[in-house]
Amino acid sequence: MTEYLEEVYRRISRTYSREFLALVPEPVAARYQETCRAFFSADYLTGDMVAGLELAWQEVLLALLGPRPLPPGERAARLSALGDVAARVSICAACPLHGTRTRPVPGEGHPGARLFLIGEGPGKNEDLKGRPFAGRAGEILNSLLSLLALSRKDVYVTNVVKCRPANGDRDRQPLPHEVAACRSFLKMQLLVVAPDLVVALGNTALRWFDPDASVGRVKGQVLEFGGWRVYPVYHPASVLYRPELKEELEGDFLRLPFALAGVER
Ligand code: SF4
């Protein structure tokens, strides 16, 4: 409980300000303020109070990081543009990966996503299912998103290359000419979704923006590249072979709303 209280104090000290609360709609900000006030004025915390506090914080997270509600016409136009990208990917033969793929994996998610997550390339499961992050790394990604009260339907998820890079049965990193050949598809998706923040999952995604960058040096910071705000973190699959990175990766996801809002933590 002490750890939880310390966490709540830290969170409130970063977020209980006019600047932060101006980022979310008024009713959500008001409910959050009210629960924070009740927390500070209480002699002791009840279960209901803790549940109310967490619910109000989840509402803040969803308002800050969840998808934008789009007018029906705008939603339809964006879905149509994303469908057009997927159709082009499905017939693309611009690099050798088209010859070994089972299914192309263009990407998926909300057309008005505020968060746009980019991985490296489809792996074996993704290649079979035609969906990004469909295997064990996807399960880790889902649990990281749940820390922010989000699910996959709230964000947009894709990869730097849309077809599986593999050596025989083993996944591999995409080669520079494969990344270059696939570049326009990711660029179109970014332009259509127009997210507030791009989460670069691993070095391949980060180097799509800056070839000299390294996640190890800049992870957990909001960087600017050509108009995109980019938040680099380790790739979820890194936890599978380096379990000690799990805590760090979770910490970077938990820090994301504060980084996005410009309140350090
Ligand atoms: Fe085309 Fe990209 Fe697939 Fe290469 S990886 S064939 S460029 S869609």
PDB file of C-alpha atoms and ligand atoms in Angstrom:
ATOM      1  CA  MET A   1       0.000   0.000   0.000  1.00  0.00           C
ATOM      2  CA  THR A   2       2.849   2.395   0.830  1.00  0.00           C
ATOM      3  CA  GLU A   3       4.291   1.867  -2.641  1.00  0.00           C
ATOM      4  CA  TYR A   4       0.872   2.497  -4.190  1.00  0.00           C
ATOM      5  CA  LEU A   5       0.433   5.706  -2.162  1.00  0.00           C
ATOM      6  CA  GLU A   6       3.881   6.944  -3.184  1.00  0.00           C
ATOM      7  CA  GLU A   7       2.999   6.254  -6.817  1.00  0.00           C
ATOM      8  CA  VAL A   8      -0.298   8.128  -6.484  1.00  0.00           C
ATOM      9  CA  TYR A   9       1.406  11.107  -4.797  1.00  0.00           C
ATOM     10  CA  ARG A  10       3.980  11.207  -7.610  1.00  0.00           C
ATOM     11  CA  ARG A  11       1.306  11.003 -10.269  1.00  0.00           C
ATOM     12  CA  ILE A  12      -0.857  13.713  -8.707  1.00  0.00           C
ATOM     13  CA  SER A  13       2.081  16.055  -8.188  1.00  0.00           C
ATOM     14  CA  ARG A  14       2.739  15.914 -11.989  1.00  0.00           C
ATOM     15  CA  THR A  15      -0.837  16.115 -13.133  1.00  0.00           C
ATOM     16  CA  TYR A  16      -2.756  18.291 -10.683  1.00  0.00           C
ATOM     17  CA  SER A  17      -2.071  21.515 -12.532  1.00  0.00           C
ATOM     18  CA  ARG A  18      -4.053  23.817 -14.801  1.00  0.00           C
ATOM     19  CA  GLU A  19      -1.595  23.124 -17.695  1.00  0.00           C
ATOM     20  CA  PHE A  20      -1.945  19.348 -17.508  1.00  0.00           C
ATOM     21  CA  LEU A  21      -5.695  19.270 -16.932  1.00  0.00           C
ATOM     22  CA  ALA A  22      -6.251  21.681 -19.840  1.00  0.00           C
ATOM     23  CA  LEU A  23      -5.156  18.801 -22.108  1.00  0.00           C
ATOM     24  CA  VAL A  24      -8.263  16.754 -21.331  1.00  0.00           C
ATOM     25  CA  PRO A  25     -11.986  17.624 -21.695  1.00  0.00           C
ATOM     26  CA  GLU A  26     -13.500  19.597 -18.840  1.00  0.00           C
ATOM     27  CA  PRO A  27     -15.792  16.883 -17.346  1.00  0.00           C
ATOM     28  CA  VAL A  28     -12.890  14.400 -17.230  1.00  0.00           C
ATOM     29  CA  ALA A  29     -10.566  16.986 -15.665  1.00  0.00           C
ATOM     30  CA  ALA A  30     -13.242  17.932 -13.101  1.00  0.00           C
ATOM     31  CA  ARG A  31     -13.817  14.296 -12.061  1.00  0.00           C
ATOM     32  CA  TYR A  32     -10.073  13.760 -11.721  1.00  0.00           C
ATOM     33  CA  GLN A  33      -9.668  16.944  -9.628  1.00  0.00           C
ATOM     34  CA  GLU A  34     -12.522  15.879  -7.384  1.00  0.00           C
ATOM     35  CA  THR A  35     -11.074  12.422  -6.694  1.00  0.00           C
ATOM     36  CA  CYS A  36      -7.617  13.919  -6.057  1.00  0.00           C
ATOM     37  CA  ARG A  37      -9.111  16.396  -3.581  1.00  0.00           C
ATOM     38  CA  ALA A  38     -10.969  13.569  -1.807  1.00  0.00           C
ATOM     39  CA  PHE A  39      -7.705  11.588  -1.661  1.00  0.00           C
ATOM     40  CA  PHE A  40      -5.841  14.446   0.029  1.00  0.00           C
ATOM     41  CA  SER A  41      -8.597  15.345   2.466  1.00  0.00           C
ATOM     42  CA  ALA A  42      -9.361  11.760   3.580  1.00  0.00           C
ATOM     43  CA  ASP A  43      -8.230  10.574   7.009  1.00  0.00           C
ATOM     44  CA  TYR A  44      -7.901   7.069   5.608  1.00  0.00           C
ATOM     45  CA  LEU A  45      -8.407   5.499   2.164  1.00  0.00           C
ATOM     46  CA  THR A  46     -11.344   3.207   1.490  1.00  0.00           C
ATOM     47  CA  GLY A  47     -11.491   0.649  -1.322  1.00  0.00           C
ATOM     48  CA  ASP A  48     -14.152   2.755  -3.061  1.00  0.00           C
ATOM     49  CA  MET A  49     -11.912   5.805  -2.924  1.00  0.00           C
ATOM     50  CA  VAL A  50      -8.985   3.934  -4.489  1.00  0.00           C
ATOM     51  CA  ALA A  51     -11.258   2.496  -7.196  1.00  0.00           C
ATOM     52  CA  GLY A  52     -12.665   5.980  -7.906  1.00  0.00           C
ATOM     53  CA  LEU A  53      -9.183   7.479  -8.102  1.00  0.00           C
ATOM     54  CA  GLU A  54      -7.994   4.822 -10.546  1.00  0.00           C
ATOM     55  CA  LEU A  55     -11.134   5.142 -12.658  1.00  0.00           C
ATOM     56  CA  ALA A  56     -10.716   8.915 -12.892  1.00  0.00           C
ATOM     57  CA  TRP A  57      -7.041   8.458 -13.886  1.00  0.00           C
ATOM     58  CA  GLN A  58      -8.009   5.914 -16.544  1.00  0.00           C
ATOM     59  CA  GLU A  59     -10.460   8.458 -17.959  1.00  0.00           C
ATOM     60  CA  VAL A  60      -7.633  11.008 -18.104  1.00  0.00           C
ATOM     61  CA  LEU A  61      -5.399   8.475 -19.887  1.00  0.00           C
ATOM     62  CA  LEU A  62      -8.076   7.622 -22.419  1.00  0.00           C
ATOM     63  CA  ALA A  63      -8.788  11.296 -23.102  1.00  0.00           C
ATOM     64  CA  LEU A  64      -5.068  12.031 -23.496  1.00  0.00           C
ATOM     65  CA  LEU A  65      -3.946   8.919 -25.387  1.00  0.00           C
ATOM     66  CA  GLY A  66      -7.088   7.275 -26.724  1.00  0.00           C
ATOM     67  CA  PRO A  67      -8.320   7.782 -30.287  1.00  0.00           C
ATOM     68  CA  ARG A  68      -9.869  11.025 -31.471  1.00  0.00           C
ATOM     69  CA  PRO A  69     -13.589  10.760 -32.182  1.00  0.00           C
ATOM     70  CA  LEU A  70     -13.832  11.443 -35.920  1.00  0.00           C
ATOM     71  CA  PRO A  71     -16.863  12.813 -37.761  1.00  0.00           C
ATOM     72  CA  PRO A  72     -18.359   9.955 -39.860  1.00  0.00           C
ATOM     73  CA  GLY A  73     -17.186  11.433 -43.175  1.00  0.00           C
ATOM     74  CA  GLU A  74     -13.628  11.906 -41.926  1.00  0.00           C
ATOM     75  CA  ARG A  75     -13.551   8.406 -40.459  1.00  0.00           C
ATOM     76  CA  ALA A  76     -14.742   6.898 -43.741  1.00  0.00           C
ATOM     77  CA  ALA A  77     -12.170   8.894 -45.729  1.00  0.00           C
ATOM     78  CA  ARG A  78      -9.318   7.782 -43.483  1.00  0.00           C
ATOM     79  CA  LEU A  79     -10.418   4.135 -43.523  1.00  0.00           C
ATOM     80  CA  SER A  80     -10.623   4.285 -47.287  1.00  0.00           C
ATOM     81  CA  ALA A  81      -7.100   5.786 -47.534  1.00  0.00           C
ATOM     82  CA  LEU A  82      -5.693   3.139 -45.154  1.00  0.00           C
ATOM     83  CA  GLY A  83      -7.487   0.435 -47.140  1.00  0.00           C
ATOM     84  CA  ASP A  84      -5.867   1.807 -50.273  1.00  0.00           C
ATOM     85  CA  VAL A  85      -2.417   1.470 -48.645  1.00  0.00           C
ATOM     86  CA  ALA A  86      -3.237  -2.125 -47.638  1.00  0.00           C
ATOM     87  CA  ALA A  87      -4.387  -2.923 -51.182  1.00  0.00           C
ATOM     88  CA  ARG A  88      -1.129  -1.555 -52.605  1.00  0.00           C
ATOM     89  CA  VAL A  89       0.902  -3.538 -50.075  1.00  0.00           C
ATOM     90  CA  SER A  90      -0.946  -6.717 -51.063  1.00  0.00           C
ATOM     91  CA  ILE A  91       0.264  -6.451 -54.670  1.00  0.00           C
ATOM     92  CA  CYS A  92       3.653  -4.881 -53.953  1.00  0.00           C
ATOM     93  CA  ALA A  93       6.732  -6.553 -55.401  1.00  0.00           C
ATOM     94  CA  ALA A  94       9.150  -3.668 -54.818  1.00  0.00           C
ATOM     95  CA  CYS A  95      11.599  -5.743 -52.769  1.00  0.00           C
ATOM     96  CA  PRO A  96      12.517  -9.442 -52.575  1.00  0.00           C
ATOM     97  CA  LEU A  97      10.401  -9.990 -49.436  1.00  0.00           C
ATOM     98  CA  HIS A  98       7.263 -10.284 -51.564  1.00  0.00           C
ATOM     99  CA  GLY A  99       8.544 -13.607 -52.861  1.00  0.00           C
ATOM    100  CA  THR A 100       8.774 -15.291 -49.465  1.00  0.00           C
ATOM    101  CA  ARG A 101       5.798 -13.825 -47.611  1.00  0.00           C
ATOM    102  CA  THR A 102       2.718 -15.917 -46.816  1.00  0.00           C
ATOM    103  CA  ARG A 103       0.559 -12.851 -46.255  1.00  0.00           C
ATOM    104  CA  PRO A 104       1.418  -9.157 -46.308  1.00  0.00           C
ATOM    105  CA  VAL A 105       0.972  -7.358 -42.984  1.00  0.00           C
ATOM    106  CA  PRO A 106       0.021  -3.753 -43.728  1.00  0.00           C
ATOM    107  CA  GLY A 107      -0.979  -2.750 -40.183  1.00  0.00           C
ATOM    108  CA  GLU A 108      -4.228  -2.081 -38.346  1.00  0.00           C
ATOM    109  CA  GLY A 109      -5.871   0.114 -35.781  1.00  0.00           C
ATOM    110  CA  HIS A 110      -7.981   3.200 -35.228  1.00  0.00           C
ATOM    111  CA  PRO A 111      -7.941   5.749 -38.064  1.00  0.00           C
ATOM    112  CA  GLY A 112      -7.939   8.576 -35.521  1.00  0.00           C
ATOM    113  CA  ALA A 113      -5.330   7.082 -33.187  1.00  0.00           C
ATOM    114  CA  ARG A 114      -3.346   9.531 -31.109  1.00  0.00           C
ATOM    115  CA  LEU A 115      -0.700   6.838 -30.572  1.00  0.00           C
ATOM    116  CA  PHE A 116       0.923   5.188 -33.593  1.00  0.00           C
ATOM    117  CA  LEU A 117       3.189   2.236 -32.792  1.00  0.00           C
ATOM    118  CA  ILE A 118       5.850   1.037 -35.217  1.00  0.00           C
ATOM    119  CA  GLY A 119       7.696  -2.260 -34.956  1.00  0.00           C
ATOM    120  CA  GLU A 120      10.368  -3.769 -37.173  1.00  0.00           C
ATOM    121  CA  GLY A 121       8.691  -6.290 -39.460  1.00  0.00           C
ATOM    122  CA  PRO A 122       6.271  -9.215 -39.363  1.00  0.00           C
ATOM    123  CA  GLY A 123       7.512 -12.415 -37.741  1.00  0.00           C
ATOM    124  CA  LYS A 124       6.366 -15.971 -38.380  1.00  0.00           C
ATOM    125  CA  ASN A 125       2.959 -15.638 -36.640  1.00  0.00           C
ATOM    126  CA  GLU A 126       2.260 -12.276 -38.222  1.00  0.00           C
ATOM    127  CA  ASP A 127       3.157 -13.635 -41.655  1.00  0.00           C
ATOM    128  CA  LEU A 128       0.668 -16.483 -41.205  1.00  0.00           C
ATOM    129  CA  LYS A 129      -2.129 -14.295 -39.830  1.00  0.00           C
ATOM    130  CA  GLY A 130      -1.579 -11.100 -41.830  1.00  0.00           C
ATOM    131  CA  ARG A 131      -1.754  -9.047 -38.612  1.00  0.00           C
ATOM    132  CA  PRO A 132       0.984  -7.087 -36.816  1.00  0.00           C
ATOM    133  CA  PHE A 133       2.141  -8.199 -33.352  1.00  0.00           C
ATOM    134  CA  ALA A 134       0.077 -11.404 -33.438  1.00  0.00           C
ATOM    135  CA  GLY A 135       2.536 -13.599 -31.500  1.00  0.00           C
ATOM    136  CA  ARG A 136       4.294 -13.506 -28.139  1.00  0.00           C
ATOM    137  CA  ALA A 137       5.682  -9.991 -28.670  1.00  0.00           C
ATOM    138  CA  GLY A 138       2.092  -8.944 -29.381  1.00  0.00           C
ATOM    139  CA  GLU A 139       0.967 -10.313 -26.014  1.00  0.00           C
ATOM    140  CA  ILE A 140       3.658  -8.206 -24.346  1.00  0.00           C
ATOM    141  CA  LEU A 141       2.587  -5.161 -26.352  1.00  0.00           C
ATOM    142  CA  ASN A 142      -1.039  -5.688 -25.280  1.00  0.00           C
ATOM    143  CA  SER A 143      -0.038  -5.835 -21.624  1.00  0.00           C
ATOM    144  CA  LEU A 144       2.061  -2.653 -22.030  1.00  0.00           C
ATOM    145  CA  LEU A 145      -0.916  -0.862 -23.566  1.00  0.00           C
ATOM    146  CA  SER A 146      -3.134  -2.038 -20.718  1.00  0.00           C
ATOM    147  CA  LEU A 147      -0.849  -0.123 -18.315  1.00  0.00           C
ATOM    148  CA  LEU A 148      -2.167   2.987 -20.066  1.00  0.00           C
ATOM    149  CA  ALA A 149      -5.785   1.786 -19.982  1.00  0.00           C
ATOM    150  CA  LEU A 150      -5.576   1.226 -23.750  1.00  0.00           C
ATOM    151  CA  SER A 151      -6.175  -1.727 -26.022  1.00  0.00           C
ATOM    152  CA  ARG A 152      -5.172  -2.397 -29.619  1.00  0.00           C
ATOM    153  CA  LYS A 153      -8.401  -0.902 -30.980  1.00  0.00           C
ATOM    154  CA  ASP A 154      -7.406   2.477 -29.478  1.00  0.00           C
ATOM    155  CA  VAL A 155      -4.062   2.789 -31.286  1.00  0.00           C
ATOM    156  CA  TYR A 156      -2.571   2.153 -34.733  1.00  0.00           C
ATOM    157  CA  VAL A 157       0.047  -0.593 -35.054  1.00  0.00           C
ATOM    158  CA  THR A 158       2.267  -1.373 -38.004  1.00  0.00           C
ATOM    159  CA  ASN A 159       5.875  -2.188 -38.959  1.00  0.00           C
ATOM    160  CA  VAL A 160       8.695  -0.600 -40.922  1.00  0.00           C
ATOM    161  CA  VAL A 161       8.411  -3.371 -43.548  1.00  0.00           C
ATOM    162  CA  LYS A 162       5.131  -5.021 -44.390  1.00  0.00           C
ATOM    163  CA  CYS A 163       6.393  -8.480 -45.416  1.00  0.00           C
ATOM    164  CA  ARG A 164       8.305 -10.937 -43.242  1.00  0.00           C
ATOM    165  CA  PRO A 165      12.106 -10.753 -43.411  1.00  0.00           C
ATOM    166  CA  ALA A 166      13.443 -14.253 -42.740  1.00  0.00           C
ATOM    167  CA  ASN A 167      16.428 -16.493 -43.255  1.00  0.00           C
ATOM    168  CA  GLY A 168      14.779 -19.854 -43.802  1.00  0.00           C
ATOM    169  CA  ASP A 169      12.630 -20.409 -40.733  1.00  0.00           C
ATOM    170  CA  ARG A 170      14.272 -17.679 -38.652  1.00  0.00           C
ATOM    171  CA  ASP A 171      13.094 -14.072 -38.486  1.00  0.00           C
ATOM    172  CA  ARG A 172      15.741 -11.455 -39.265  1.00  0.00           C
ATOM    173  CA  GLN A 173      16.065  -7.671 -39.355  1.00  0.00           C
ATOM    174  CA  PRO A 174      15.013  -6.038 -42.622  1.00  0.00           C
ATOM    175  CA  LEU A 175      17.896  -4.951 -44.850  1.00  0.00           C
ATOM    176  CA  PRO A 176      18.371  -1.270 -45.750  1.00  0.00           C
ATOM    177  CA  HIS A 177      17.126  -1.696 -49.341  1.00  0.00           C
ATOM    178  CA  GLU A 178      13.984  -3.484 -48.044  1.00  0.00           C
ATOM    179  CA  VAL A 179      13.287  -0.651 -45.584  1.00  0.00           C
ATOM    180  CA  ALA A 180      13.844   1.919 -48.334  1.00  0.00           C
ATOM    181  CA  ALA A 181      11.524   0.103 -50.759  1.00  0.00           C
ATOM    182  CA  CYS A 182       8.746  -0.032 -48.152  1.00  0.00           C
ATOM    183  CA  ARG A 183       9.184   3.523 -46.875  1.00  0.00           C
ATOM    184  CA  SER A 184       6.318   5.151 -48.765  1.00  0.00           C
ATOM    185  CA  PHE A 185       3.696   2.838 -47.230  1.00  0.00           C
ATOM    186  CA  LEU A 186       4.553   3.788 -43.658  1.00  0.00           C
ATOM    187  CA  LYS A 187       4.765   7.437 -44.635  1.00  0.00           C
ATOM    188  CA  MET A 188       1.255   7.310 -46.139  1.00  0.00           C
ATOM    189  CA  GLN A 189      -0.125   5.613 -43.022  1.00  0.00           C
ATOM    190  CA  LEU A 190       1.435   8.290 -40.802  1.00  0.00           C
ATOM    191  CA  LEU A 191       0.009  11.063 -42.961  1.00  0.00           C
ATOM    192  CA  VAL A 192      -3.499   9.569 -42.901  1.00  0.00           C
ATOM    193  CA  VAL A 193      -3.657   8.814 -39.157  1.00  0.00           C
ATOM    194  CA  ALA A 194      -1.744  11.994 -38.166  1.00  0.00           C
ATOM    195  CA  PRO A 195      -1.016  10.771 -34.613  1.00  0.00           C
ATOM    196  CA  ASP A 196       0.019  12.977 -31.696  1.00  0.00           C
ATOM    197  CA  LEU A 197       2.853  10.607 -30.844  1.00  0.00           C
ATOM    198  CA  VAL A 198       4.717   7.835 -32.659  1.00  0.00           C
ATOM    199  CA  VAL A 199       6.032   5.075 -30.409  1.00  0.00           C
ATOM    200  CA  ALA A 200       9.131   3.624 -32.081  1.00  0.00           C
ATOM    201  CA  LEU A 201       9.426   0.024 -30.871  1.00  0.00           C
ATOM    202  CA  GLY A 202      13.133  -0.732 -31.188  1.00  0.00           C
ATOM    203  CA  ASN A 203      16.043   0.524 -33.250  1.00  0.00           C
ATOM    204  CA  THR A 204      14.710  -0.353 -36.701  1.00  0.00           C
ATOM    205  CA  ALA A 205      11.634   1.826 -36.120  1.00  0.00           C
ATOM    206  CA  LEU A 206      13.648   4.654 -34.555  1.00  0.00           C
ATOM    207  CA  ARG A 207      16.198   4.591 -37.409  1.00  0.00           C
ATOM    208  CA  TRP A 208      13.378   5.007 -39.922  1.00  0.00           C
ATOM    209  CA  PHE A 209      13.348   8.597 -38.584  1.00  0.00           C
ATOM    210  CA  ASP A 210      17.057   9.009 -37.764  1.00  0.00           C
ATOM    211  CA  PRO A 211      19.543   6.463 -39.121  1.00  0.00           C
ATOM    212  CA  ASP A 212      22.141   7.383 -36.476  1.00  0.00           C
ATOM    213  CA  ALA A 213      19.874   7.141 -33.421  1.00  0.00           C
ATOM    214  CA  SER A 214      19.960   4.389 -30.830  1.00  0.00           C
ATOM    215  CA  VAL A 215      17.069   3.419 -28.544  1.00  0.00           C
ATOM    216  CA  GLY A 216      19.483   2.689 -25.700  1.00  0.00           C
ATOM    217  CA  ARG A 217      20.576   6.343 -25.700  1.00  0.00           C
ATOM    218  CA  VAL A 218      17.255   8.164 -26.200  1.00  0.00           C
ATOM    219  CA  LYS A 219      14.494   5.845 -24.991  1.00  0.00           C
ATOM    220  CA  GLY A 220      11.715   7.402 -22.927  1.00  0.00           C
ATOM    221  CA  GLN A 221      12.181  10.868 -24.445  1.00  0.00           C
ATOM    222  CA  VAL A 222       9.948  12.726 -26.878  1.00  0.00           C
ATOM    223  CA  LEU A 223      12.025  13.538 -29.980  1.00  0.00           C
ATOM    224  CA  GLU A 224      11.084  15.614 -33.006  1.00  0.00           C
ATOM    225  CA  PHE A 225      11.788  14.366 -36.525  1.00  0.00           C
ATOM    226  CA  GLY A 226      10.412  16.267 -39.507  1.00  0.00           C
ATOM    227  CA  GLY A 227       7.219  17.228 -37.704  1.00  0.00           C
ATOM    228  CA  TRP A 228       6.685  13.852 -36.019  1.00  0.00           C
ATOM    229  CA  ARG A 229       6.930  13.521 -32.254  1.00  0.00           C
ATOM    230  CA  VAL A 230       8.627  10.188 -31.633  1.00  0.00           C
ATOM    231  CA  TYR A 231       8.915   8.282 -28.350  1.00  0.00           C
ATOM    232  CA  PRO A 232      11.489   5.459 -28.604  1.00  0.00           C
ATOM    233  CA  VAL A 233      11.291   2.376 -26.379  1.00  0.00           C
ATOM    234  CA  TYR A 234      12.756  -1.117 -26.538  1.00  0.00           C
ATOM    235  CA  HIS A 235      10.977  -3.582 -28.826  1.00  0.00           C
ATOM    236  CA  PRO A 236       8.521  -5.765 -26.834  1.00  0.00           C
ATOM    237  CA  ALA A 237      10.264  -8.894 -28.218  1.00  0.00           C
ATOM    238  CA  SER A 238      13.473  -7.833 -26.431  1.00  0.00           C
ATOM    239  CA  VAL A 239      11.817  -8.938 -23.165  1.00  0.00           C
ATOM    240  CA  LEU A 240      11.628 -12.498 -24.530  1.00  0.00           C
ATOM    241  CA  TYR A 241      15.406 -12.870 -24.642  1.00  0.00           C
ATOM    242  CA  ARG A 242      16.308 -10.243 -22.012  1.00  0.00           C
ATOM    243  CA  PRO A 243      13.661 -10.491 -19.234  1.00  0.00           C
ATOM    244  CA  GLU A 244      15.512  -7.875 -17.183  1.00  0.00           C
ATOM    245  CA  LEU A 245      14.284  -5.237 -19.688  1.00  0.00           C
ATOM    246  CA  LYS A 246      10.619  -5.843 -18.764  1.00  0.00           C
ATOM    247  CA  GLU A 247      10.609  -3.390 -15.865  1.00  0.00           C
ATOM    248  CA  GLU A 248      12.378  -0.728 -17.935  1.00  0.00           C
ATOM    249  CA  LEU A 249       9.952  -1.145 -20.819  1.00  0.00           C
ATOM    250  CA  GLU A 250       6.960  -0.952 -18.480  1.00  0.00           C
ATOM    251  CA  GLY A 251       8.444   2.162 -16.865  1.00  0.00           C
ATOM    252  CA  ASP A 252       8.801   3.833 -20.274  1.00  0.00           C
ATOM    253  CA  PHE A 253       5.170   3.050 -21.130  1.00  0.00           C
ATOM    254  CA  LEU A 254       3.976   4.355 -17.756  1.00  0.00           C
ATOM    255  CA  ARG A 255       6.033   7.524 -18.310  1.00  0.00           C
ATOM    256  CA  LEU A 256       4.538   8.113 -21.766  1.00  0.00           C
ATOM    257  CA  PRO A 257       1.529  10.305 -20.762  1.00  0.00           C
ATOM    258  CA  PHE A 258       3.809  12.583 -18.739  1.00  0.00           C
ATOM    259  CA  ALA A 259       6.317  12.845 -21.584  1.00  0.00           C
ATOM    260  CA  LEU A 260       3.528  13.589 -24.059  1.00  0.00           C
ATOM    261  CA  ALA A 261       2.072  16.277 -21.806  1.00  0.00           C
ATOM    262  CA  GLY A 262       5.535  17.748 -21.164  1.00  0.00           C
ATOM    263  CA  VAL A 263       5.455  17.128 -17.399  1.00  0.00           C
ATOM    264  CA  GLU A 264       8.579  15.218 -16.470  1.00  0.00           C
ATOM    265  CA  ARG A 265       8.513  12.293 -14.140  1.00  0.00           C
TER     266      ARG A 265
HETATM  267 FE1  SF4 B   1       6.670  -4.264 -50.951  1.00  0.00          FE
HETATM  268 FE2  SF4 B   1       7.277  -3.568 -48.457  1.00  0.00          FE
HETATM  269 FE3  SF4 B   1       6.578  -6.093 -48.986  1.00  0.00          FE
HETATM  270 FE4  SF4 B   1       8.931  -5.170 -49.834  1.00  0.00          FE
HETATM  271  S1  SF4 B   1       8.297  -5.408 -47.690  1.00  0.00           S
HETATM  272  S2  SF4 B   1       7.445  -6.365 -51.036  1.00  0.00           S
HETATM  273  S3  SF4 B   1       8.439  -3.024 -50.327  1.00  0.00           S
HETATM  274  S4  SF4 B   1       5.281  -4.266 -49.193  1.00  0.00           S
END
